[in-house]
CSV table of C-alpha atoms in Angstrom, one decimal:
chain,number,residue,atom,x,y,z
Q,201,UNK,CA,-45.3,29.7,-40.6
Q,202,UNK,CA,-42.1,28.3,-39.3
Q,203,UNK,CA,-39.1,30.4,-37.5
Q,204,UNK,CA,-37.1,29.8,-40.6
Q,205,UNK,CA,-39.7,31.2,-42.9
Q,206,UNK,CA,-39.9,34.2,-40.7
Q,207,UNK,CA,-36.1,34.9,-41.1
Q,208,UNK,CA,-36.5,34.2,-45.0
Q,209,UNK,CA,-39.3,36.4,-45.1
Q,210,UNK,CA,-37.1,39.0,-43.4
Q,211,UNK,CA,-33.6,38.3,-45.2
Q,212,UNK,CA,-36.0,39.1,-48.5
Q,213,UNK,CA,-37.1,42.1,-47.1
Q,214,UNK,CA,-33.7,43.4,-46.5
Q,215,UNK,CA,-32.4,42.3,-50.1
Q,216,UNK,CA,-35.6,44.1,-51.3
Q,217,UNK,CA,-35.0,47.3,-49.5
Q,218,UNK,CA,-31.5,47.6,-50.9
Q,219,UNK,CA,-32.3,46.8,-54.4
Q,220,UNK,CA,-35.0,50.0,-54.2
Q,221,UNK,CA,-32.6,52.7,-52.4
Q,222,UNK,CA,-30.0,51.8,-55.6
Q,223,UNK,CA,-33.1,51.6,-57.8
Q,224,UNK,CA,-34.2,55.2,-56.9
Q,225,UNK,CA,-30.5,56.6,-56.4
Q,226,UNK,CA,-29.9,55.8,-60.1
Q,227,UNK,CA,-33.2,57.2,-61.0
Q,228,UNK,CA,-32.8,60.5,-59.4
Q,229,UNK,CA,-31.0,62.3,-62.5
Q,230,UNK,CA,-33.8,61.6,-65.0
Q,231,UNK,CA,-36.0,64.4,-65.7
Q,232,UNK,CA,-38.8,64.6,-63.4
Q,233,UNK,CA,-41.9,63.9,-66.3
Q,234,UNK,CA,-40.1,61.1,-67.4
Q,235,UNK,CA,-39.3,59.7,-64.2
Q,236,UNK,CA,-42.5,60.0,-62.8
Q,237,UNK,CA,-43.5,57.6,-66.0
Q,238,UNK,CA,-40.5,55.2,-65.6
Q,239,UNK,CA,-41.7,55.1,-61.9
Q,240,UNK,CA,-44.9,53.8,-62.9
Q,241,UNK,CA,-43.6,51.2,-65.2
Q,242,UNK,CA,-41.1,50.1,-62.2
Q,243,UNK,CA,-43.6,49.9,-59.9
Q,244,UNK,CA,-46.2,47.1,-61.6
Q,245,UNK,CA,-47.0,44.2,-59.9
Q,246,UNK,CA,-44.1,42.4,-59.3
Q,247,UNK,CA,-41.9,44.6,-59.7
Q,248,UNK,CA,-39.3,46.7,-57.0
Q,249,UNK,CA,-41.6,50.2,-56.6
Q,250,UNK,CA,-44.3,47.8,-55.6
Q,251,UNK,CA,-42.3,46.7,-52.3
Q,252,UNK,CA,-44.0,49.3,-50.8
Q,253,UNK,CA,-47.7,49.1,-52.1
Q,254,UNK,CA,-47.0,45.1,-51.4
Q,255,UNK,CA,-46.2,45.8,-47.5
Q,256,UNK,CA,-49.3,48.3,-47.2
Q,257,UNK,CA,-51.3,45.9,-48.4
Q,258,UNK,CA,-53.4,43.2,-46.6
Q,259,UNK,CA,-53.4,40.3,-49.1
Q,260,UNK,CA,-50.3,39.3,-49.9
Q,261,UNK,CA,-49.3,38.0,-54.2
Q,262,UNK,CA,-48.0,34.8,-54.2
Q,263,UNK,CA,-45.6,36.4,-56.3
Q,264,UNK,CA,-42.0,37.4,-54.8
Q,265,UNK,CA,-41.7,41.5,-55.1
Q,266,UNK,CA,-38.7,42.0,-57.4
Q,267,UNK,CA,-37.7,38.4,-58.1
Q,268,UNK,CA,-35.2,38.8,-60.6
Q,269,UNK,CA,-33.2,41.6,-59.5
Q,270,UNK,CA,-32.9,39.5,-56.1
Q,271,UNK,CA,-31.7,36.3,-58.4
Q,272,UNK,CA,-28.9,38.5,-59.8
Q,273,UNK,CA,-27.9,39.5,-56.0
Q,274,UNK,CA,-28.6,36.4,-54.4
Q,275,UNK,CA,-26.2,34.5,-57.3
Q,276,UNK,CA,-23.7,37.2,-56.7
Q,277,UNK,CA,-23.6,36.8,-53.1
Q,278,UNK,CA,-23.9,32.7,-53.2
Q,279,UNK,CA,-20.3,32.9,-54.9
Q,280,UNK,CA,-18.9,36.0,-53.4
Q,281,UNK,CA,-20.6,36.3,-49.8
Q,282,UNK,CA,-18.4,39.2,-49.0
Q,283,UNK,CA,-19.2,41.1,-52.4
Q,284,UNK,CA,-19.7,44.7,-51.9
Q,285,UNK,CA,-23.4,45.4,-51.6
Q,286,UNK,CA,-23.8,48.1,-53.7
Q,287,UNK,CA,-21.8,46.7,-56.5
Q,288,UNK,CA,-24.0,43.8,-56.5
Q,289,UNK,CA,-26.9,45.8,-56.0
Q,290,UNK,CA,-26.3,47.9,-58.8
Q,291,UNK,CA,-25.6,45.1,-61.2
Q,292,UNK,CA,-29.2,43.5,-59.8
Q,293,UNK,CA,-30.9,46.6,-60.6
Q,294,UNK,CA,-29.3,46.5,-64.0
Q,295,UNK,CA,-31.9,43.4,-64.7
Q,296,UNK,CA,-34.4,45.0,-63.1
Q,297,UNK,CA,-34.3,48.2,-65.6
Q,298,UNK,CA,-34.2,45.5,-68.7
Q,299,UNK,CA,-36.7,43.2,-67.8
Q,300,UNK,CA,-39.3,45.8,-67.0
Q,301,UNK,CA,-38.3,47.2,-70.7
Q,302,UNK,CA,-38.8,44.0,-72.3
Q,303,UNK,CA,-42.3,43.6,-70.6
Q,304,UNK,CA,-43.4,46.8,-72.1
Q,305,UNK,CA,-42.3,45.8,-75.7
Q,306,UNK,CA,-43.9,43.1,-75.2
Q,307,UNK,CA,-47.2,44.2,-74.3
Q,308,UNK,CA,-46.9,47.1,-77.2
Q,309,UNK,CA,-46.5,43.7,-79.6
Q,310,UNK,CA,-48.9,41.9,-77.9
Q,311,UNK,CA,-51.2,44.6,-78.3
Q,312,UNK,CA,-51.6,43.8,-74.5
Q,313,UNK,CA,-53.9,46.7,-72.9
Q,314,UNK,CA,-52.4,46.0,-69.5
Q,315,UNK,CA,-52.7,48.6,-66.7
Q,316,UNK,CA,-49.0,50.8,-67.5
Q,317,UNK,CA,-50.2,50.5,-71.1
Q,318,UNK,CA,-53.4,52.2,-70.5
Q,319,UNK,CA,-51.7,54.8,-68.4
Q,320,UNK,CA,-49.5,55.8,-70.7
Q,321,UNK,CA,-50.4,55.0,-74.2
Q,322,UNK,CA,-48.4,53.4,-77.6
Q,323,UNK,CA,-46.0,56.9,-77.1
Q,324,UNK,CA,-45.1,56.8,-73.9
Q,325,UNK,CA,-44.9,53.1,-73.0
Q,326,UNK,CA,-42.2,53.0,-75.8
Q,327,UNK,CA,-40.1,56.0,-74.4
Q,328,UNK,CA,-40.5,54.5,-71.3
Q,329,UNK,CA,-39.0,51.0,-72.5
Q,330,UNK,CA,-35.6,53.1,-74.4
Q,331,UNK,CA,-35.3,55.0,-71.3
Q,332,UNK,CA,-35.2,51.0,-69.1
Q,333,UNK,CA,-32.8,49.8,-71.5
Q,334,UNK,CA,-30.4,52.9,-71.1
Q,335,UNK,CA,-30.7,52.7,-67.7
Q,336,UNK,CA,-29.9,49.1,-67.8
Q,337,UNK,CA,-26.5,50.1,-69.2
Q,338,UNK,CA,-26.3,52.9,-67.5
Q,339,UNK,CA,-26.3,51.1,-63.9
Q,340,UNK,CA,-23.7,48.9,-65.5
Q,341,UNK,CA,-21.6,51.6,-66.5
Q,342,UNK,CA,-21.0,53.4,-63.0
Q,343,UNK,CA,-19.7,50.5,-61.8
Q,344,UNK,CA,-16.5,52.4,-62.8
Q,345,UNK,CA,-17.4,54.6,-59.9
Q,346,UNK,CA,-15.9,51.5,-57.6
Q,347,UNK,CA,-13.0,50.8,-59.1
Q,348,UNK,CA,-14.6,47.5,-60.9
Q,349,UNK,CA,-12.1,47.1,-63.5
Q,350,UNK,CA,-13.0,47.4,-66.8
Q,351,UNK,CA,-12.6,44.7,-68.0
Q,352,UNK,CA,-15.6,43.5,-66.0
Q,353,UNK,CA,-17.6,45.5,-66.8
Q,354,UNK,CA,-17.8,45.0,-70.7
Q,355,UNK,CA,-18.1,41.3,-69.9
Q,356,UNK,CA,-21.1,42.5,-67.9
Q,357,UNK,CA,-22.3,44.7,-70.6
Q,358,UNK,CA,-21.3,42.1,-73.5
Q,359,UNK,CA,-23.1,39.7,-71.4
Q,360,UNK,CA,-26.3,41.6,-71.4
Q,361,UNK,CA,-26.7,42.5,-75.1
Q,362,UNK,CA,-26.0,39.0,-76.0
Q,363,UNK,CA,-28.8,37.8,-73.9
Q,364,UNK,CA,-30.8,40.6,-75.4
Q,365,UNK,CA,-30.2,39.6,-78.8
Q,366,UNK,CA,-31.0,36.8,-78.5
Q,367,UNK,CA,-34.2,37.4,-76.0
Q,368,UNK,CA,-35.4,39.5,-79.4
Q,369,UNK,CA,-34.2,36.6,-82.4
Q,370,UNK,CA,-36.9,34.3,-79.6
Q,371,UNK,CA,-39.7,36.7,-79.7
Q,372,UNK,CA,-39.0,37.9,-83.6
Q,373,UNK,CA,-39.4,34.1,-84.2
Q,374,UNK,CA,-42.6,33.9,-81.6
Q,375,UNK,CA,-44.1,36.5,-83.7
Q,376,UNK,CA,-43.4,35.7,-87.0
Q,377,UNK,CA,-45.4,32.3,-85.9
Q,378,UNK,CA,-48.5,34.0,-85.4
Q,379,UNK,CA,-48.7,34.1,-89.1
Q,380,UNK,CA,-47.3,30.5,-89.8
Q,381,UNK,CA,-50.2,27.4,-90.0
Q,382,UNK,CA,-49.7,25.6,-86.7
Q,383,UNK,CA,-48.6,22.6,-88.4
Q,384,UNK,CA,-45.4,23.9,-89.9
Q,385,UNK,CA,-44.2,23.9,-86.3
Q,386,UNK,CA,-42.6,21.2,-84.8
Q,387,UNK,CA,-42.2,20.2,-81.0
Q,388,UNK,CA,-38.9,21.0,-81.2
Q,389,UNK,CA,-39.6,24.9,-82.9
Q,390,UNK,CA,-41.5,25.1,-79.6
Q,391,UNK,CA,-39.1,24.7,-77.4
Q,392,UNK,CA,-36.0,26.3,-79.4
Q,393,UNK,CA,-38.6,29.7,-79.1
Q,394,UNK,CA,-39.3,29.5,-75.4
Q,395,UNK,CA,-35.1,29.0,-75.3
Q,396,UNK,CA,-34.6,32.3,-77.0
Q,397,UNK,CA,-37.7,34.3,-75.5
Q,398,UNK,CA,-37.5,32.8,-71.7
Q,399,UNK,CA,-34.0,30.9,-71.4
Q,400,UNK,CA,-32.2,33.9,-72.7
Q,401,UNK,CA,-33.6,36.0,-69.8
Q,402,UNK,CA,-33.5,33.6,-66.7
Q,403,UNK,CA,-29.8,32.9,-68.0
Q,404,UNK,CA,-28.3,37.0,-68.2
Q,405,UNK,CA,-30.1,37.3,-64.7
Q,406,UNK,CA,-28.3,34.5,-63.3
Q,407,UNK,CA,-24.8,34.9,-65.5
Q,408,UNK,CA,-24.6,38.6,-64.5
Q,409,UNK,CA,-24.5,37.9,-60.8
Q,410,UNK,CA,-21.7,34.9,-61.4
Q,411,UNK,CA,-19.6,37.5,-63.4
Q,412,UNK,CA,-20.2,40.3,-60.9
Q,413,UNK,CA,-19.2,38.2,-58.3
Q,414,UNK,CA,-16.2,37.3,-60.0
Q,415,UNK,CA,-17.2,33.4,-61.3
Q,416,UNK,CA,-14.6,31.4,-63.2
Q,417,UNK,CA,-16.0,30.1,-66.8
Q,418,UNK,CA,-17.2,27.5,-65.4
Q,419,UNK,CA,-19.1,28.6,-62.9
Q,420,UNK,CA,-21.0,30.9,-65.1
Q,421,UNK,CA,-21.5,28.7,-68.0
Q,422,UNK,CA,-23.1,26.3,-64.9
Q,423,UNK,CA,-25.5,29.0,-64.0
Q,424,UNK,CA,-26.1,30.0,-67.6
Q,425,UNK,CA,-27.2,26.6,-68.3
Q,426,UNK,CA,-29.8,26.5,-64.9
Q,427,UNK,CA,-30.9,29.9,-66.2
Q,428,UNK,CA,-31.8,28.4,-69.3
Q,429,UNK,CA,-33.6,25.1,-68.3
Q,430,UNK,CA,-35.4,27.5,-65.7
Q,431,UNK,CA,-36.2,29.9,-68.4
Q,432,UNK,CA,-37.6,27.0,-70.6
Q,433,UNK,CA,-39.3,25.5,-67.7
Q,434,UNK,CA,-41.6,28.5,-66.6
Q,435,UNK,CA,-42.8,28.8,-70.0
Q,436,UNK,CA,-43.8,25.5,-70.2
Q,437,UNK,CA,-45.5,25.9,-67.3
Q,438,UNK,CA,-47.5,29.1,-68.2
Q,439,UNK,CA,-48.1,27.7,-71.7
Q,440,UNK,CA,-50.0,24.4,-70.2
Q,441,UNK,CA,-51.5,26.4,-67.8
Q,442,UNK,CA,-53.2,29.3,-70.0
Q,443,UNK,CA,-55.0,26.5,-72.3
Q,444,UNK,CA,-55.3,24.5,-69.1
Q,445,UNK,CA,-57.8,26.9,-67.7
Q,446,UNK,CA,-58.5,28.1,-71.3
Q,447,UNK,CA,-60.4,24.6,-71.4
Q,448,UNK,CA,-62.1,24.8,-68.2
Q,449,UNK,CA,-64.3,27.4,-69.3
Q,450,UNK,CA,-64.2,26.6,-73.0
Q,451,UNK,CA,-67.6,25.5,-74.7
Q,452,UNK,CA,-67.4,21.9,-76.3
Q,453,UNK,CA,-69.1,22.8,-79.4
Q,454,UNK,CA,-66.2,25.2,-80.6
Q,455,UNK,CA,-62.8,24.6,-81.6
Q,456,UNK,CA,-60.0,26.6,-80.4
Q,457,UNK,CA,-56.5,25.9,-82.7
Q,458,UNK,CA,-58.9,27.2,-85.7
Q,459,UNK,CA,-57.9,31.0,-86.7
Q,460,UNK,CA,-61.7,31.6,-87.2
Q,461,UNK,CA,-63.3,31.1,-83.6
Q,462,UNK,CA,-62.4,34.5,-81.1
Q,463,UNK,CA,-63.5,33.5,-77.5
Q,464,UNK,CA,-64.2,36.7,-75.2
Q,465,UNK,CA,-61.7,36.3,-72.2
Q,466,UNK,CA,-58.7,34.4,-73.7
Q,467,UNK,CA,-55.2,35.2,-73.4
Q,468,UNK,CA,-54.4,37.4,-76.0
Q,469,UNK,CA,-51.2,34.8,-76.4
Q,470,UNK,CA,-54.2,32.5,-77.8
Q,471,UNK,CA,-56.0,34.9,-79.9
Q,472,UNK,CA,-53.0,36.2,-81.7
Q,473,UNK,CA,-52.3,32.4,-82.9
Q,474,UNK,CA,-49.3,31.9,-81.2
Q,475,UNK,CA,-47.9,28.8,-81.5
Q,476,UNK,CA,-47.1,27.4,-77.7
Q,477,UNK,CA,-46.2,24.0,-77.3
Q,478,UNK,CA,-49.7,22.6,-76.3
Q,479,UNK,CA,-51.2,24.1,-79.4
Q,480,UNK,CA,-48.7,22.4,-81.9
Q,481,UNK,CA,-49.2,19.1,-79.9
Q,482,UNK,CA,-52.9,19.6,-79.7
Q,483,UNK,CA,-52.6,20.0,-83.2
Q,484,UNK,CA,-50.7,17.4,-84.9
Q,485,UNK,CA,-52.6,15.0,-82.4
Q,486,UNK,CA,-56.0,16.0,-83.6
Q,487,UNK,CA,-54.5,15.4,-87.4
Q,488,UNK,CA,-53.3,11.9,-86.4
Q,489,UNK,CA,-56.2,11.1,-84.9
Q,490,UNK,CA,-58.8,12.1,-87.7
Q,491,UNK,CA,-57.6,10.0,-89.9
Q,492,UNK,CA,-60.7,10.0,-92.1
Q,493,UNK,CA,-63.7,12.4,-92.0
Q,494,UNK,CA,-65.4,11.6,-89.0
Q,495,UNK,CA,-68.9,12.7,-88.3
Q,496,UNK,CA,-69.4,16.4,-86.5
Q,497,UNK,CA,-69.9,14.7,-82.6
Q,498,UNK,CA,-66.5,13.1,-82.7
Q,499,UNK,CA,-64.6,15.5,-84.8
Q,500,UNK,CA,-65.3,17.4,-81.3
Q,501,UNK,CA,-64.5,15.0,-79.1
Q,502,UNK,CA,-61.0,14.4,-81.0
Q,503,UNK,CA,-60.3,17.5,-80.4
Q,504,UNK,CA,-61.1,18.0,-76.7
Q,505,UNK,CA,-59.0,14.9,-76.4
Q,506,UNK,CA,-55.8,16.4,-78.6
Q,507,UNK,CA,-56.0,19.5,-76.4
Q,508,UNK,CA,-56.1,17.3,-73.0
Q,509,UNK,CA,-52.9,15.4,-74.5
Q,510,UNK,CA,-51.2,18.3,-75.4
Q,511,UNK,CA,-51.8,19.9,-72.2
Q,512,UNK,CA,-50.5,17.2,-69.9
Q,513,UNK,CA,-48.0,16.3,-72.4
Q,514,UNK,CA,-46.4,19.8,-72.3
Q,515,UNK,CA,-46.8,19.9,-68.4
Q,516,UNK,CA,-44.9,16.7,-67.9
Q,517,UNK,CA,-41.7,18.2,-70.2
Q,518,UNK,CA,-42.2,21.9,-67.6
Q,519,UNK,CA,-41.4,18.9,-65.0
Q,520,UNK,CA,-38.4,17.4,-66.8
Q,521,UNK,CA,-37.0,20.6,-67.4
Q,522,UNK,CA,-37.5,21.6,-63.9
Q,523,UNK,CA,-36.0,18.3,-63.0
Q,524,UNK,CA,-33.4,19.0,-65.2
Q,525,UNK,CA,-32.6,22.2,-63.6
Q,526,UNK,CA,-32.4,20.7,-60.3
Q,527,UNK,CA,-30.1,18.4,-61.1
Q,528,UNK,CA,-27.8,21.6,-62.6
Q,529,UNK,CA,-28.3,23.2,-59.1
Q,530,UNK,CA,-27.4,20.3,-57.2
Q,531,UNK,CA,-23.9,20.1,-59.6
Q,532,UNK,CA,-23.4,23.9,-59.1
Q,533,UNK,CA,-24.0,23.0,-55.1
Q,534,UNK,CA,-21.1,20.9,-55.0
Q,535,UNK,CA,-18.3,23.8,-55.6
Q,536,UNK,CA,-20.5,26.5,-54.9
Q,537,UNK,CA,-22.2,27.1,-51.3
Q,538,UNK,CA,-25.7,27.7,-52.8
Q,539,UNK,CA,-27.4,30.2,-50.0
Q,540,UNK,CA,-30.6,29.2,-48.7
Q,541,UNK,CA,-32.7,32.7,-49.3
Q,542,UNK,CA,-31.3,31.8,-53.1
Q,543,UNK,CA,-32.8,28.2,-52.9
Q,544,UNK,CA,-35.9,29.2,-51.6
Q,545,UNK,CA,-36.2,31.7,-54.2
Q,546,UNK,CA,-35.1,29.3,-56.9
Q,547,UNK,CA,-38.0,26.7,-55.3
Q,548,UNK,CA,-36.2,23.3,-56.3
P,269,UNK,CA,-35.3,11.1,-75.7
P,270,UNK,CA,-37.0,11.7,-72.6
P,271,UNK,CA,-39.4,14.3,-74.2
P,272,UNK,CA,-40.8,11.7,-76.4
P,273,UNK,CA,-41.3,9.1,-73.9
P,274,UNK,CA,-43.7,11.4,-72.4
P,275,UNK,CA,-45.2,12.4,-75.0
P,276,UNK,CA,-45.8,8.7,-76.2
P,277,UNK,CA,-47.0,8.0,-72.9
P,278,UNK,CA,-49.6,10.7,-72.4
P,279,UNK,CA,-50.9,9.4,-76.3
P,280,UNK,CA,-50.8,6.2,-75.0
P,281,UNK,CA,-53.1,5.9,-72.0
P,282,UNK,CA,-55.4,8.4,-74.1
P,283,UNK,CA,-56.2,5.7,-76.5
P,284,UNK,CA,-56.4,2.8,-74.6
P,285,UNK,CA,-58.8,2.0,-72.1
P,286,UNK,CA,-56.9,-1.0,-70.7
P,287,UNK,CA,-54.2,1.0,-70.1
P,288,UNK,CA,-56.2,3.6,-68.0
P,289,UNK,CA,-58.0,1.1,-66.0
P,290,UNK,CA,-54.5,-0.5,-65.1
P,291,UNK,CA,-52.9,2.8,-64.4
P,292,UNK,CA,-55.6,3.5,-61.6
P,293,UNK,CA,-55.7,0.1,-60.3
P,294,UNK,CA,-51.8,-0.8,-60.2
P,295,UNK,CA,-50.1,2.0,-61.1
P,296,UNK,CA,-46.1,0.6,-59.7
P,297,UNK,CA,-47.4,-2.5,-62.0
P,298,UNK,CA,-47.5,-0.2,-64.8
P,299,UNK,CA,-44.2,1.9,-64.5
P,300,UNK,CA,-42.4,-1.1,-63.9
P,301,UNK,CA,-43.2,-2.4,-67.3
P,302,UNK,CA,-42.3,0.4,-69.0
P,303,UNK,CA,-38.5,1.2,-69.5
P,304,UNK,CA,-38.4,4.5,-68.5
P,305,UNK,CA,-35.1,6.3,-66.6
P,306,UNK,CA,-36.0,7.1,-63.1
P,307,UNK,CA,-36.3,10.5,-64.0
P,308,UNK,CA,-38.8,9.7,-66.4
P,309,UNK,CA,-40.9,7.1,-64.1
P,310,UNK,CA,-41.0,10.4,-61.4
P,311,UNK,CA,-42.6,12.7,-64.1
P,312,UNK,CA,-44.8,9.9,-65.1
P,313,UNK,CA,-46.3,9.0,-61.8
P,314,UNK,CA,-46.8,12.4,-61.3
P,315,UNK,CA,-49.1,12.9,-64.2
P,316,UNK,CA,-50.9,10.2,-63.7
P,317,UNK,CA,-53.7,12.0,-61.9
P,318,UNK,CA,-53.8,14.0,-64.4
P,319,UNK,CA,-54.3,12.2,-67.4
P,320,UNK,CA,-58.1,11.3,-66.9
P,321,UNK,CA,-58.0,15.0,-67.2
P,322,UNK,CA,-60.3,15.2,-63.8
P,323,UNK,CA,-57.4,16.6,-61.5
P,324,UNK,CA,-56.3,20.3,-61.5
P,325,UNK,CA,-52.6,21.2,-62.9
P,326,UNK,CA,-51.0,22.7,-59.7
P,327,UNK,CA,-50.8,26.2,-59.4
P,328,UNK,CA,-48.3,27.8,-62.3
P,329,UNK,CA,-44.6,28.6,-60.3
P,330,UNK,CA,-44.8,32.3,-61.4
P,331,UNK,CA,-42.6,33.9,-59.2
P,332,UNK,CA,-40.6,35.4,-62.3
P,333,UNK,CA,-43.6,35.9,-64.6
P,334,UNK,CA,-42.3,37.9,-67.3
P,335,UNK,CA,-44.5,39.2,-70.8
P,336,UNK,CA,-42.3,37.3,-72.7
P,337,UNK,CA,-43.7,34.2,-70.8
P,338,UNK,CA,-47.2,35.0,-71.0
């Protein structure tokens, strides 16, 4: 590891440690039961309250401990570098609080039995979620304490239910298309869902730092649009990814966009019919390519191929989009002095 | 549309042996031919290991993984 990854390593560590002393300070009037079961929730992998567990342990995830709270600060701080630290840190923690609610709706939808879920059951995991999204307001709301004025702090709180509306109109759609045949769906449906679901999130964590720190419209409508292409980006991403490896271990003789085969070990994304990019394309590609009835053997072999094409077909738009967002970070970059620790997090 | 040109692309070499075999042999030969945007020709080349299907996808940037994106 080089000197400058050291420092970065360190500079993260600090942000991290800041962003969990306000986490726990605004925790500290919730009733101890239900704290103890928002703690849990806050402290999955990922997420802040595992900064600790993370340090302690001797394998390190790949994954960056509280990653979107540091966005929020790191945006703030790229266009304000003299922001007051606990303003910004409280308006970080603000996403931290709603995206960990979001994740637990979204496993209750999913029917995901994922670790917190197990822990706490249907009941609780729900509570749990209301009490995030509260607190999410909440965090935004004592910004009064520091004399933010006020009208900053509605356009902070406006801000964040739009981008939660629309976060929900994204995965209302996402789930209504588990019901829907496949080929109803469009490439374009695909990518309008992982817009509301994924671009809606990446752009309130990146547009709440530019208005805490103060951006003018333009500046935020810059980052909102990077937010977005992220957003849409990393779903790609996971979307080729999951079949990708889906495939790996998937037996020829079976096919896998048909409702009727259930293979043990897939994402539940993929049980649950939901209609991901790759699956649409691997779909309307197998229908262009049958044609006529073809004999058993190559009915397979069509669609092995259609899921290949879809796969690398939806990888290579993840890379435009990520190209895409580059490009809006290096236009942001030329009025805005774009902090390293933020670029390395951003990874473009 | 850039999206398309992809698309197309990918559908292309999949049917088309000649294409394949030229795309290993002489890839530049290939991109030059098409009339892609730069952008476009960068994606491209990069997928071109890929396409035989015989490559691994690099490892998923997940840094923000969220439920909503999994």
């Amino acid at each position: 590891m080089s000197d400058n990854s050291h420092t970065y390593v360190n500079q993260f560590a600090a942000q991290q440690s800041l962003l969990v002393e306000r986490l726990q300070f605004l925790l500290a009037t919730l009733q101890s039961d239900l704290r103890a079961d928002v703690v849990r929730a806050l402290g999955a992998e990922g997420k802040l309250l595992s900064l600790q567990r993370e340090r302690d342990s001797s394998t390190q995830s790949s994954q960056i401990v509280g990653s979107w709270p540091l966005l929020t600060f790191l945006v703030a701080q790229s266009i304000a570098p003299e922001i007051d630290l606990v303003y910004a840190s409280s308006v970080a923690v603000a996403i931290e609080y709603f995206i960990c609610a979001l994740d637990l709706l979204d496993d209750v939808e999913d029917d995901d039995q994922t670790p917190i879920v197990q822990t706490l059951g249907i009941a609780r995991t729900l509570n749990v979620s209301t009490t995030l999204l509260m607190l999410a307001q909440q965090a935004l709301l004592s910004l009064s304490q520091y004399h933010i004025p006020p009208e900053r702090i509605l356009l902070l709180l406006d801000t964040l239910q739009a981008c939660a509306l629309a976060a929900a109109t994204g995965q209302h759609r996402d789930i209504l298309a588990e019901q829907q045949p496949v080929q109803d769906f469009t490439e374009n449906d695909c990518i309008e869902i992982a817009r509301g679901k994924a671009g809606s999130l990446m752009r309130v964590a990146f547009l709440l730092g530019a208005i805490c720190a103060g951006a003018d419209e333009r500046t935020r409508e810059q980052f909102s649009a990077l937010g977005e292409l992220l957003g849409i980006a990393h779903q790609l991403d996971n979307d080729a990814h999951d079949l990708y490896y889906l495939l790996q271990d998937y037996p020829s003789n079976e096919t896998l966009t048909g409702t009727d085969t259930i293979i043990p070990g897939v994402k539940t994304d993929l049980i649950r019919g939901k209609k991901t990019l790759p699956v649409v394309l691997a779909a309307h590609r197998e229908d262009a390519l049958q044609g006529n009835a073809l004999p058993a053997d190559e009915q397979k072999q069509v669609h092995q191929r259609a899921l290949q094409d879809g796969i690398i077909t939806t990888w290579g738009i993840f890379l435009l989009y990520h190209e895409r967002a580059r490009d809006s970070l290096q236009e942001i970059g030329a009025y805005v002095s774009v902090s390293p620790l933020l670029r390395l997090l951003l990874d473009l | 549309m850039e999206e398309q040109q992809i698309r197309d692309f990918v559908y292309r070499v999949s049917n088309d042996e000649k294409l394949r075999k030229e795309l290993t042999n002489s890839p530049d030969d290939v991109l030059r031919h098409e009339s892609f945007s730069p952008r476009v020709a960068e994606i491209v080349r990069r997928l071109i290991p890929h396409l035989a299907f015989d490559t691994a996808l690099a490892t998923p940037l997940n840094w923000w993984a969220h439920g909503y994106t999994h």
